[in-house]
Amino acid sequence: MPVAAPEIDAQYRVLREGAGLLDRSERARLSVTGSESAEFLQGQLTNDVEALAIGGGCYAALLDRKGKIRADMRVLRAAEDDFLIDTEQEAGELVLAHLSMYKVGRDADVAGAGAEERLLSLLGPQASKVLGIPLPREHDHRSVVIAGAECRAVATDLGADLFGPAAGFDAVRAELLERGAEPIGSEAAEIARVEAGRPRLGHEIGPGTMPQEAGINDRAVSFTKGCYIGQETVA
């Protein structure tokens, strides 16, 4: 049901002045582990995954052989041989199937996170204050304990995301609200996303879109790394 305009106005004000809290657990999350996980992802995705430091991350895309976007995602390096992938719900099965097929013969395990993990987004200038830790660069991430639950906090362009166990989800959410976050809806968050100029799969990015057409080359494409699927028409 659409949110009434006055309510959206109030939520938008929170996004501009405070910290809005939104449940985004519907997004798909995968893990890629193993001694060849970095090399494997390097040959599948558009960005330089091998160059990531532990605690760092990047935005990347999975292309078809004609250079068109099949999925976009956030890739986080949790350890030397441990990567986390966060993508749109509609792309989750596609990415899982693709990586599972192409990993044959490599020491790389691909698995979906399932319902064991949840995602909360803190959006707005007070996000870091509510979270209680600084996250200076987009995609930087670190472990943080909230309401007794160990979570992973990830810097975003509009605030921070918090990945945590489903078992402690309600307590984590309650703690963030106690610290000053205010609940918002997806409609207000979409307004902020569009204003920030960040295209989204299923909206501005469609099945026939190339990275340069979507305006994501500067964030998602490395022009110095080795070969990957679709590279010939992109880089």
GROMACS .gro file of C-alpha atoms in nm:
model
  235
    1MET     CA    1   0.000   0.000   0.000
    2PRO     CA    2   0.147   0.341  -0.098
    3VAL     CA    3   0.260   0.563   0.189
    4ALA     CA    4   0.072   0.893   0.228
    5ALA     CA    5   0.263   1.202   0.108
    6PRO     CA    6   0.292   1.369   0.453
    7GLU     CA    7   0.445   1.049   0.593
    8ILE     CA    8   0.696   1.030   0.307
    9ASP     CA    9   0.785   1.395   0.370
   10ALA     CA   10   0.860   1.316   0.734
   11GLN     CA   11   1.068   1.011   0.639
   12TYR     CA   12   1.256   1.211   0.378
   13ARG     CA   13   1.342   1.470   0.643
   14VAL     CA   14   1.485   1.190   0.859
   15LEU     CA   15   1.703   1.082   0.565
   16ARG     CA   16   1.836   1.435   0.525
   17GLU     CA   17   1.883   1.521   0.893
   18GLY     CA   18   1.897   1.201   1.098
   19ALA     CA   19   1.921   0.826   1.049
   20GLY     CA   20   1.646   0.622   0.889
   21LEU     CA   21   1.622   0.248   0.955
   22LEU     CA   22   1.501   0.012   0.681
   23ASP     CA   23   1.482  -0.369   0.673
   24ARG     CA   24   1.634  -0.493   0.346
   25SER     CA   25   1.658  -0.860   0.433
   26GLU     CA   26   1.492  -0.952   0.104
   27ARG     CA   27   1.821  -0.889  -0.076
   28ALA     CA   28   2.023  -1.197  -0.177
   29ARG     CA   29   2.354  -1.276  -0.009
   30LEU     CA   30   2.615  -1.533  -0.110
   31SER     CA   31   2.952  -1.645   0.020
   32VAL     CA   32   3.251  -1.750  -0.190
   33THR     CA   33   3.531  -1.922  -0.001
   34GLY     CA   34   3.839  -2.128  -0.079
   35SER     CA   35   4.205  -2.078  -0.170
   36GLU     CA   36   4.115  -1.982  -0.529
   37SER     CA   37   3.811  -1.769  -0.448
   38ALA     CA   38   3.978  -1.435  -0.530
   39GLU     CA   39   4.122  -1.557  -0.860
   40PHE     CA   40   3.789  -1.716  -0.949
   41LEU     CA   41   3.583  -1.400  -0.888
   42GLN     CA   42   3.846  -1.194  -1.070
   43GLY     CA   43   3.764  -1.383  -1.389
   44GLN     CA   44   3.387  -1.348  -1.349
   45LEU     CA   45   3.322  -0.990  -1.238
   46THR     CA   46   3.401  -0.648  -1.382
   47ASN     CA   47   3.594  -0.499  -1.091
   48ASP     CA   48   3.935  -0.579  -0.942
   49VAL     CA   49   3.839  -0.824  -0.667
   50GLU     CA   50   4.192  -0.956  -0.616
   51ALA     CA   51   4.312  -0.607  -0.519
   52LEU     CA   52   4.067  -0.577  -0.230
   53ALA     CA   53   4.214  -0.558   0.119
   54ILE     CA   54   4.053  -0.753   0.402
   55GLY     CA   55   3.783  -0.525   0.537
   56GLY     CA   56   3.737  -0.361   0.198
   57GLY     CA   57   3.492  -0.408  -0.084
   58CYS     CA   58   3.377  -0.288  -0.422
   59TYR     CA   59   3.081  -0.255  -0.654
   60ALA     CA   60   3.089  -0.491  -0.953
   61ALA     CA   61   2.877  -0.642  -1.227
   62LEU     CA   62   2.831  -0.983  -1.384
   63LEU     CA   63   2.803  -0.952  -1.762
   64ASP     CA   64   2.701  -1.177  -2.047
   65ARG     CA   65   2.941  -1.237  -2.335
   66LYS     CA   66   2.808  -0.930  -2.519
   67GLY     CA   67   2.894  -0.707  -2.224
   68LYS     CA   68   2.537  -0.660  -2.103
   69ILE     CA   69   2.460  -0.655  -1.731
   70ARG     CA   70   2.311  -0.972  -1.587
   71ALA     CA   71   2.348  -0.862  -1.224
   72ASP     CA   72   2.519  -0.596  -1.017
   73MET     CA   73   2.645  -0.653  -0.666
   74ARG     CA   74   2.857  -0.548  -0.372
   75VAL     CA   75   3.161  -0.769  -0.305
   76LEU     CA   76   3.316  -0.763   0.043
   77ARG     CA   77   3.643  -0.930   0.140
   78ALA     CA   78   3.601  -1.073   0.490
   79ALA     CA   79   3.927  -1.272   0.493
   80GLU     CA   80   4.202  -1.374   0.251
   81ASP     CA   81   3.987  -1.654   0.109
   82ASP     CA   82   3.640  -1.539   0.216
   83PHE     CA   83   3.415  -1.309   0.010
   84LEU     CA   84   3.057  -1.195   0.067
   85ILE     CA   85   2.830  -1.093  -0.220
   86ASP     CA   86   2.518  -0.880  -0.173
   87THR     CA   87   2.283  -0.837  -0.469
   88GLU     CA   88   1.922  -0.769  -0.561
   89GLN     CA   89   1.671  -1.039  -0.469
   90GLU     CA   90   1.584  -1.099  -0.834
   91ALA     CA   91   1.950  -1.160  -0.922
   92GLY     CA   92   2.035  -1.396  -0.637
   93GLU     CA   93   1.952  -1.726  -0.804
   94LEU     CA   94   2.115  -1.618  -1.130
   95VAL     CA   95   2.443  -1.522  -0.960
   96LEU     CA   96   2.443  -1.839  -0.749
   97ALA     CA   97   2.381  -2.059  -1.055
   98HIS     CA   98   2.645  -1.882  -1.264
   99LEU     CA   99   2.919  -1.895  -1.001
  100SER     CA  100   2.834  -2.255  -0.910
  101MET     CA  101   2.869  -2.360  -1.273
  102TYR     CA  102   3.193  -2.176  -1.348
  103LYS     CA  103   3.372  -2.279  -1.027
  104VAL     CA  104   3.413  -2.637  -1.147
  105GLY     CA  105   3.775  -2.746  -1.105
  106ARG     CA  106   3.862  -2.462  -0.867
  107ASP     CA  107   3.905  -2.454  -0.491
  108ALA     CA  108   3.609  -2.220  -0.449
  109ASP     CA  109   3.284  -2.292  -0.267
  110VAL     CA  110   2.972  -2.088  -0.344
  111ALA     CA  111   2.672  -2.084  -0.109
  112GLY     CA  112   2.364  -1.875  -0.044
  113ALA     CA  113   2.320  -1.716   0.298
  114GLY     CA  114   1.957  -1.826   0.322
  115ALA     CA  115   1.735  -1.697   0.600
  116GLU     CA  116   2.004  -1.718   0.870
  117GLU     CA  117   2.121  -1.361   0.806
  118ARG     CA  118   1.929  -1.034   0.794
  119LEU     CA  119   2.009  -0.687   0.662
  120LEU     CA  120   1.926  -0.349   0.812
  121SER     CA  121   2.012  -0.021   0.638
  122LEU     CA  122   2.088   0.299   0.828
  123LEU     CA  123   2.038   0.593   0.591
  124GLY     CA  124   2.122   0.954   0.663
  125PRO     CA  125   2.396   1.180   0.803
  126GLN     CA  126   2.361   1.041   1.157
  127ALA     CA  127   2.402   0.676   1.055
  128SER     CA  128   2.761   0.646   1.178
  129LYS     CA  129   2.670   0.810   1.509
  130VAL     CA  130   2.383   0.567   1.565
  131LEU     CA  131   2.606   0.276   1.471
  132GLY     CA  132   2.874   0.395   1.711
  133ILE     CA  133   3.174   0.345   1.481
  134PRO     CA  134   3.331   0.542   1.195
  135LEU     CA  135   3.311   0.394   0.845
  136PRO     CA  136   3.496   0.646   0.628
  137ARG     CA  137   3.492   0.487   0.281
  138GLU     CA  138   3.209   0.321   0.091
  139HIS     CA  139   3.229  -0.061   0.114
  140ASP     CA  140   3.465  -0.055   0.415
  141HIS     CA  141   3.334  -0.303   0.670
  142ARG     CA  142   3.408  -0.433   1.016
  143SER     CA  143   3.262  -0.645   1.291
  144VAL     CA  144   3.050  -0.475   1.556
  145VAL     CA  145   2.844  -0.611   1.847
  146ILE     CA  146   2.495  -0.467   1.891
  147ALA     CA  147   2.248  -0.596   2.150
  148GLY     CA  148   2.477  -0.894   2.206
  149ALA     CA  149   2.473  -0.996   1.839
  150GLU     CA  150   2.787  -0.994   1.626
  151CYS     CA  151   2.712  -0.804   1.306
  152ARG     CA  152   2.903  -0.677   1.004
  153ALA     CA  153   2.875  -0.302   0.948
  154VAL     CA  154   2.936  -0.184   0.590
  155ALA     CA  155   2.974   0.177   0.477
  156THR     CA  156   2.737   0.284   0.199
  157ASP     CA  157   2.702   0.603  -0.003
  158LEU     CA  158   2.406   0.708   0.213
  159GLY     CA  159   2.503   0.565   0.553
  160ALA     CA  160   2.570   0.208   0.661
  161ASP     CA  161   2.434  -0.144   0.622
  162LEU     CA  162   2.427  -0.395   0.903
  163PHE     CA  163   2.434  -0.770   0.837
  164GLY     CA  164   2.342  -0.977   1.140
  165PRO     CA  165   2.201  -1.312   1.255
  166ALA     CA  166   1.828  -1.366   1.216
  167ALA     CA  167   1.811  -1.494   1.574
  168GLY     CA  168   1.907  -1.154   1.717
  169PHE     CA  169   1.744  -0.938   1.452
  170ASP     CA  170   1.463  -0.792   1.664
  171ALA     CA  171   1.701  -0.701   1.946
  172VAL     CA  172   1.944  -0.533   1.706
  173ARG     CA  173   1.665  -0.332   1.547
  174ALA     CA  174   1.531  -0.226   1.887
  175GLU     CA  175   1.878  -0.115   1.999
  176LEU     CA  176   1.928   0.100   1.688
  177LEU     CA  177   1.590   0.265   1.742
  178GLU     CA  178   1.686   0.328   2.105
  179ARG     CA  179   2.003   0.501   1.983
  180GLY     CA  180   1.802   0.744   1.774
  181ALA     CA  181   1.731   0.578   1.440
  182GLU     CA  182   1.379   0.623   1.302
  183PRO     CA  183   1.192   0.369   1.087
  184ILE     CA  184   1.140   0.461   0.722
  185GLY     CA  185   0.983   0.288   0.423
  186SER     CA  186   1.125   0.179   0.091
  187GLU     CA  187   0.953   0.466  -0.094
  188ALA     CA  188   1.153   0.730   0.093
  189ALA     CA  189   1.473   0.528   0.050
  190GLU     CA  190   1.409   0.510  -0.325
  191ILE     CA  191   1.382   0.888  -0.344
  192ALA     CA  192   1.721   0.922  -0.175
  193ARG     CA  193   1.874   0.662  -0.409
  194VAL     CA  194   1.750   0.838  -0.722
  195GLU     CA  195   1.870   1.175  -0.593
  196ALA     CA  196   2.214   1.022  -0.531
  197GLY     CA  197   2.228   0.910  -0.895
  198ARG     CA  198   2.269   0.540  -0.819
  199PRO     CA  199   2.100   0.320  -1.085
  200ARG     CA  200   1.932   0.000  -0.970
  201LEU     CA  201   1.882  -0.339  -1.132
  202GLY     CA  202   1.521  -0.379  -1.240
  203HIS     CA  203   1.474  -0.003  -1.253
  204GLU     CA  204   1.730   0.199  -1.450
  205ILE     CA  205   1.933  -0.114  -1.530
  206GLY     CA  206   1.759  -0.367  -1.754
  207PRO     CA  207   1.858  -0.694  -1.927
  208GLY     CA  208   2.008  -0.514  -2.228
  209THR     CA  209   2.198  -0.243  -2.038
  210MET     CA  210   2.576  -0.213  -2.066
  211PRO     CA  211   2.783  -0.064  -1.780
  212GLN     CA  212   2.867   0.251  -1.974
  213GLU     CA  213   2.499   0.305  -2.057
  214ALA     CA  214   2.410   0.274  -1.689
  215GLY     CA  215   2.684   0.519  -1.594
  216ILE     CA  216   2.858   0.275  -1.359
  217ASN     CA  217   3.194   0.236  -1.535
  218ASP     CA  218   3.375   0.453  -1.280
  219ARG     CA  219   3.247   0.246  -0.986
  220ALA     CA  220   3.205  -0.104  -1.124
  221VAL     CA  221   3.463  -0.157  -1.398
  222SER     CA  222   3.840  -0.200  -1.374
  223PHE     CA  223   4.026  -0.114  -1.694
  224THR     CA  224   4.357  -0.257  -1.570
  225LYS     CA  225   4.266  -0.609  -1.453
  226GLY     CA  226   4.280  -0.930  -1.656
  227CYS     CA  227   4.008  -1.096  -1.859
  228TYR     CA  228   3.651  -1.157  -1.748
  229ILE     CA  229   3.326  -1.246  -1.923
  230GLY     CA  230   3.208  -0.960  -2.146
  231GLN     CA  231   3.531  -0.762  -2.117
  232GLU     CA  232   3.588  -0.723  -2.491
  233THR     CA  233   3.295  -0.484  -2.537
  234VAL     CA  234   3.337  -0.299  -2.207
  235ALA     CA  235   3.706  -0.251  -2.133
   0.00000   0.00000   0.00000
